[in-house]
Amino acid sequence: MRNLLTAIHWKLVALAAAAVLLAACGGGRTKPDLVQAANIPTSFDVTILADKDNQFDYDGAPLTPEDLKGAFRYRQEESLPMATVLLKRGEKQKIKKEHLASLARIAHQMHFTAFVEESNGLISELQANIKDADSDSAQ
């Protein structure tokens, strides 16, 4: 009888230990916290919105990519802050690949840093992948 009580006691201790280990492992979140990169500024010099027909909303005016480039060129000529630009989703328009490509091209040509605010609120840097002219002609 004493042997049976000892065996039950050890089984309960083992079961309790397994429950503690399981609670310690499974008590956390299922998804890791999304952390923004360290190079994201706290504020941006210019904020633009994605607009329909692959246009951008800049200070309430819908602009084509060429018009937006002209507006940015004006800011640079007037020595207005132009180091960081944030692209956000418009009220009725999602950010499309065309928006990203246009802004990345303008940022590369005009030497500023472009950022995109994604639908989950995460901000990421937008970088252009420019093909080398020599490699294009060699192929």
PDB file of C-alpha atoms in Angstrom:
ATOM      1  CA  MET A   1       0.000   0.000   0.000  1.00  0.00           C
ATOM      2  CA  ARG A   2       2.819   2.334   0.861  1.00  0.00           C
ATOM      3  CA  ASN A   3       4.469   1.578  -2.504  1.00  0.00           C
ATOM      4  CA  LEU A   4       1.232   2.508  -4.316  1.00  0.00           C
ATOM      5  CA  LEU A   5       0.959   5.856  -2.472  1.00  0.00           C
ATOM      6  CA  THR A   6       4.577   6.693  -3.325  1.00  0.00           C
ATOM      7  CA  ALA A   7       3.960   5.909  -7.005  1.00  0.00           C
ATOM      8  CA  ILE A   8       0.835   8.102  -7.066  1.00  0.00           C
ATOM      9  CA  HIS A   9       2.719  10.865  -5.267  1.00  0.00           C
ATOM     10  CA  TRP A  10       5.521  10.843  -7.866  1.00  0.00           C
ATOM     11  CA  LYS A  11       3.009  10.815 -10.708  1.00  0.00           C
ATOM     12  CA  LEU A  12       1.292  13.880  -9.244  1.00  0.00           C
ATOM     13  CA  VAL A  13       4.647  15.635  -8.833  1.00  0.00           C
ATOM     14  CA  ALA A  14       5.580  14.805 -12.432  1.00  0.00           C
ATOM     15  CA  LEU A  15       2.158  15.960 -13.674  1.00  0.00           C
ATOM     16  CA  ALA A  16       2.468  19.231 -11.737  1.00  0.00           C
ATOM     17  CA  ALA A  17       5.972  19.811 -13.137  1.00  0.00           C
ATOM     18  CA  ALA A  18       4.730  19.165 -16.676  1.00  0.00           C
ATOM     19  CA  ALA A  19       1.848  21.599 -16.143  1.00  0.00           C
ATOM     20  CA  VAL A  20       4.256  24.297 -14.903  1.00  0.00           C
ATOM     21  CA  LEU A  21       6.555  23.770 -17.898  1.00  0.00           C
ATOM     22  CA  LEU A  22       3.641  23.858 -20.316  1.00  0.00           C
ATOM     23  CA  ALA A  23       2.283  27.046 -18.758  1.00  0.00           C
ATOM     24  CA  ALA A  24       5.710  28.681 -18.938  1.00  0.00           C
ATOM     25  CA  CYS A  25       6.130  27.825 -22.628  1.00  0.00           C
ATOM     26  CA  GLY A  26       2.594  28.474 -23.807  1.00  0.00           C
ATOM     27  CA  GLY A  27       1.795  31.563 -21.775  1.00  0.00           C
ATOM     28  CA  GLY A  28       3.359  34.029 -24.221  1.00  0.00           C
ATOM     29  CA  ARG A  29       1.982  35.576 -27.370  1.00  0.00           C
ATOM     30  CA  THR A  30       1.619  33.536 -30.492  1.00  0.00           C
ATOM     31  CA  LYS A  31       3.016  36.334 -32.685  1.00  0.00           C
ATOM     32  CA  PRO A  32       6.178  38.281 -31.936  1.00  0.00           C
ATOM     33  CA  ASP A  33       5.931  42.038 -31.477  1.00  0.00           C
ATOM     34  CA  LEU A  34       6.593  43.926 -34.670  1.00  0.00           C
ATOM     35  CA  VAL A  35       9.407  46.358 -34.068  1.00  0.00           C
ATOM     36  CA  GLN A  36      10.183  49.213 -36.382  1.00  0.00           C
ATOM     37  CA  ALA A  37      13.686  49.594 -37.719  1.00  0.00           C
ATOM     38  CA  ALA A  38      16.073  51.916 -35.913  1.00  0.00           C
ATOM     39  CA  ASN A  39      16.488  54.246 -38.901  1.00  0.00           C
ATOM     40  CA  ILE A  40      12.820  55.360 -38.904  1.00  0.00           C
ATOM     41  CA  PRO A  41      12.615  59.067 -37.976  1.00  0.00           C
ATOM     42  CA  THR A  42      10.143  60.297 -35.389  1.00  0.00           C
ATOM     43  CA  SER A  43       8.711  62.854 -37.832  1.00  0.00           C
ATOM     44  CA  PHE A  44       8.803  63.283 -41.596  1.00  0.00           C
ATOM     45  CA  ASP A  45       9.478  66.375 -43.688  1.00  0.00           C
ATOM     46  CA  VAL A  46       6.723  65.570 -46.210  1.00  0.00           C
ATOM     47  CA  THR A  47       3.719  63.238 -45.979  1.00  0.00           C
ATOM     48  CA  ILE A  48       1.849  62.214 -49.119  1.00  0.00           C
ATOM     49  CA  LEU A  49      -1.153  59.950 -49.634  1.00  0.00           C
ATOM     50  CA  ALA A  50      -1.805  57.332 -52.301  1.00  0.00           C
ATOM     51  CA  ASP A  51      -4.541  58.529 -54.638  1.00  0.00           C
ATOM     52  CA  LYS A  52      -6.525  56.931 -57.459  1.00  0.00           C
ATOM     53  CA  ASP A  53      -5.095  56.436 -60.966  1.00  0.00           C
ATOM     54  CA  ASN A  54      -1.584  55.994 -59.519  1.00  0.00           C
ATOM     55  CA  GLN A  55      -1.489  59.623 -58.410  1.00  0.00           C
ATOM     56  CA  PHE A  56      -0.392  61.113 -55.104  1.00  0.00           C
ATOM     57  CA  ASP A  57      -2.279  63.477 -52.809  1.00  0.00           C
ATOM     58  CA  TYR A  58       0.151  66.222 -51.780  1.00  0.00           C
ATOM     59  CA  ASP A  59      -1.348  68.946 -49.576  1.00  0.00           C
ATOM     60  CA  GLY A  60      -4.826  68.176 -50.903  1.00  0.00           C
ATOM     61  CA  ALA A  61      -3.858  68.274 -54.578  1.00  0.00           C
ATOM     62  CA  PRO A  62      -3.788  65.115 -56.727  1.00  0.00           C
ATOM     63  CA  LEU A  63      -0.441  64.964 -58.546  1.00  0.00           C
ATOM     64  CA  THR A  64       0.986  62.618 -61.147  1.00  0.00           C
ATOM     65  CA  PRO A  65       4.472  61.264 -60.424  1.00  0.00           C
ATOM     66  CA  GLU A  66       6.000  63.957 -62.705  1.00  0.00           C
ATOM     67  CA  ASP A  67       4.037  66.719 -60.961  1.00  0.00           C
ATOM     68  CA  LEU A  68       5.078  65.338 -57.578  1.00  0.00           C
ATOM     69  CA  LYS A  69       8.694  65.401 -58.679  1.00  0.00           C
ATOM     70  CA  GLY A  70       8.235  69.043 -59.681  1.00  0.00           C
ATOM     71  CA  ALA A  71       6.724  69.865 -56.279  1.00  0.00           C
ATOM     72  CA  PHE A  72       9.649  68.175 -54.529  1.00  0.00           C
ATOM     73  CA  ARG A  73      12.111  70.011 -56.776  1.00  0.00           C
ATOM     74  CA  TYR A  74      10.440  73.285 -55.745  1.00  0.00           C
ATOM     75  CA  ARG A  75      10.848  72.381 -52.069  1.00  0.00           C
ATOM     76  CA  GLN A  76      14.544  71.693 -52.627  1.00  0.00           C
ATOM     77  CA  GLU A  77      15.053  74.970 -54.534  1.00  0.00           C
ATOM     78  CA  GLU A  78      13.360  76.891 -51.718  1.00  0.00           C
ATOM     79  CA  SER A  79      15.562  75.101 -49.143  1.00  0.00           C
ATOM     80  CA  LEU A  80      12.534  73.579 -47.431  1.00  0.00           C
ATOM     81  CA  PRO A  81      13.116  70.329 -45.499  1.00  0.00           C
ATOM     82  CA  MET A  82      13.111  67.425 -47.917  1.00  0.00           C
ATOM     83  CA  ALA A  83      15.196  64.641 -46.347  1.00  0.00           C
ATOM     84  CA  THR A  84      12.363  62.229 -45.482  1.00  0.00           C
ATOM     85  CA  VAL A  85       9.053  61.550 -47.249  1.00  0.00           C
ATOM     86  CA  LEU A  86       6.286  59.288 -45.922  1.00  0.00           C
ATOM     87  CA  LEU A  87       3.729  57.638 -48.213  1.00  0.00           C
ATOM     88  CA  LYS A  88       0.483  56.699 -46.479  1.00  0.00           C
ATOM     89  CA  ARG A  89      -2.671  54.999 -47.668  1.00  0.00           C
ATOM     90  CA  GLY A  90      -5.323  57.400 -48.936  1.00  0.00           C
ATOM     91  CA  GLU A  91      -8.862  57.488 -47.606  1.00  0.00           C
ATOM     92  CA  LYS A  92     -10.226  55.442 -50.495  1.00  0.00           C
ATOM     93  CA  GLN A  93      -7.068  54.144 -52.137  1.00  0.00           C
ATOM     94  CA  LYS A  94      -4.584  51.446 -51.184  1.00  0.00           C
ATOM     95  CA  ILE A  95      -0.896  51.821 -51.909  1.00  0.00           C
ATOM     96  CA  LYS A  96      -0.160  50.057 -55.197  1.00  0.00           C
ATOM     97  CA  LYS A  97       3.082  48.803 -56.690  1.00  0.00           C
ATOM     98  CA  GLU A  98       2.985  51.733 -59.112  1.00  0.00           C
ATOM     99  CA  HIS A  99       2.956  54.187 -56.190  1.00  0.00           C
ATOM    100  CA  LEU A 100       5.947  52.436 -54.654  1.00  0.00           C
ATOM    101  CA  ALA A 101       7.887  52.308 -57.916  1.00  0.00           C
ATOM    102  CA  SER A 102       7.252  55.971 -58.714  1.00  0.00           C
ATOM    103  CA  LEU A 103       8.196  57.194 -55.254  1.00  0.00           C
ATOM    104  CA  ALA A 104      11.297  55.002 -55.120  1.00  0.00           C
ATOM    105  CA  ARG A 105      12.431  56.334 -58.498  1.00  0.00           C
ATOM    106  CA  ILE A 106      11.855  59.964 -57.442  1.00  0.00           C
ATOM    107  CA  ALA A 107      13.630  59.399 -54.108  1.00  0.00           C
ATOM    108  CA  HIS A 108      16.641  57.890 -55.863  1.00  0.00           C
ATOM    109  CA  GLN A 109      16.837  60.682 -58.439  1.00  0.00           C
ATOM    110  CA  MET A 110      16.371  63.511 -55.924  1.00  0.00           C
ATOM    111  CA  HIS A 111      18.471  61.991 -53.121  1.00  0.00           C
ATOM    112  CA  PHE A 112      15.980  61.782 -50.258  1.00  0.00           C
ATOM    113  CA  THR A 113      14.783  58.873 -48.139  1.00  0.00           C
ATOM    114  CA  ALA A 114      11.268  57.556 -48.745  1.00  0.00           C
ATOM    115  CA  PHE A 115       9.218  55.574 -46.235  1.00  0.00           C
ATOM    116  CA  VAL A 116       5.912  53.702 -46.535  1.00  0.00           C
ATOM    117  CA  GLU A 117       3.340  53.223 -43.796  1.00  0.00           C
ATOM    118  CA  GLU A 118       1.790  49.810 -44.277  1.00  0.00           C
ATOM    119  CA  SER A 119      -1.791  48.885 -43.424  1.00  0.00           C
ATOM    120  CA  ASN A 120      -0.730  47.418 -40.070  1.00  0.00           C
ATOM    121  CA  GLY A 121       0.888  50.723 -39.061  1.00  0.00           C
ATOM    122  CA  LEU A 122       4.434  49.519 -39.587  1.00  0.00           C
ATOM    123  CA  ILE A 123       6.737  51.983 -41.340  1.00  0.00           C
ATOM    124  CA  SER A 124       9.433  50.675 -43.639  1.00  0.00           C
ATOM    125  CA  GLU A 125      12.053  52.313 -45.807  1.00  0.00           C
ATOM    126  CA  LEU A 126      11.526  52.291 -49.559  1.00  0.00           C
ATOM    127  CA  GLN A 127      14.623  51.642 -51.647  1.00  0.00           C
ATOM    128  CA  ALA A 128      15.032  51.581 -55.417  1.00  0.00           C
ATOM    129  CA  ASN A 129      16.786  48.686 -57.142  1.00  0.00           C
ATOM    130  CA  ILE A 130      18.488  50.435 -60.033  1.00  0.00           C
ATOM    131  CA  LYS A 131      19.894  48.228 -62.758  1.00  0.00           C
ATOM    132  CA  ASP A 132      23.374  49.047 -63.956  1.00  0.00           C
ATOM    133  CA  ALA A 133      23.430  50.265 -67.581  1.00  0.00           C
ATOM    134  CA  ASP A 134      26.548  48.183 -68.309  1.00  0.00           C
ATOM    135  CA  SER A 135      24.896  44.940 -67.210  1.00  0.00           C
ATOM    136  CA  ASP A 136      21.811  45.698 -69.343  1.00  0.00           C
ATOM    137  CA  SER A 137      23.848  46.237 -72.493  1.00  0.00           C
ATOM    138  CA  ALA A 138      25.937  43.103 -71.869  1.00  0.00           C
ATOM    139  CA  GLN A 139      22.899  40.823 -71.890  1.00  0.00           C
TER     140      GLN A 139
END
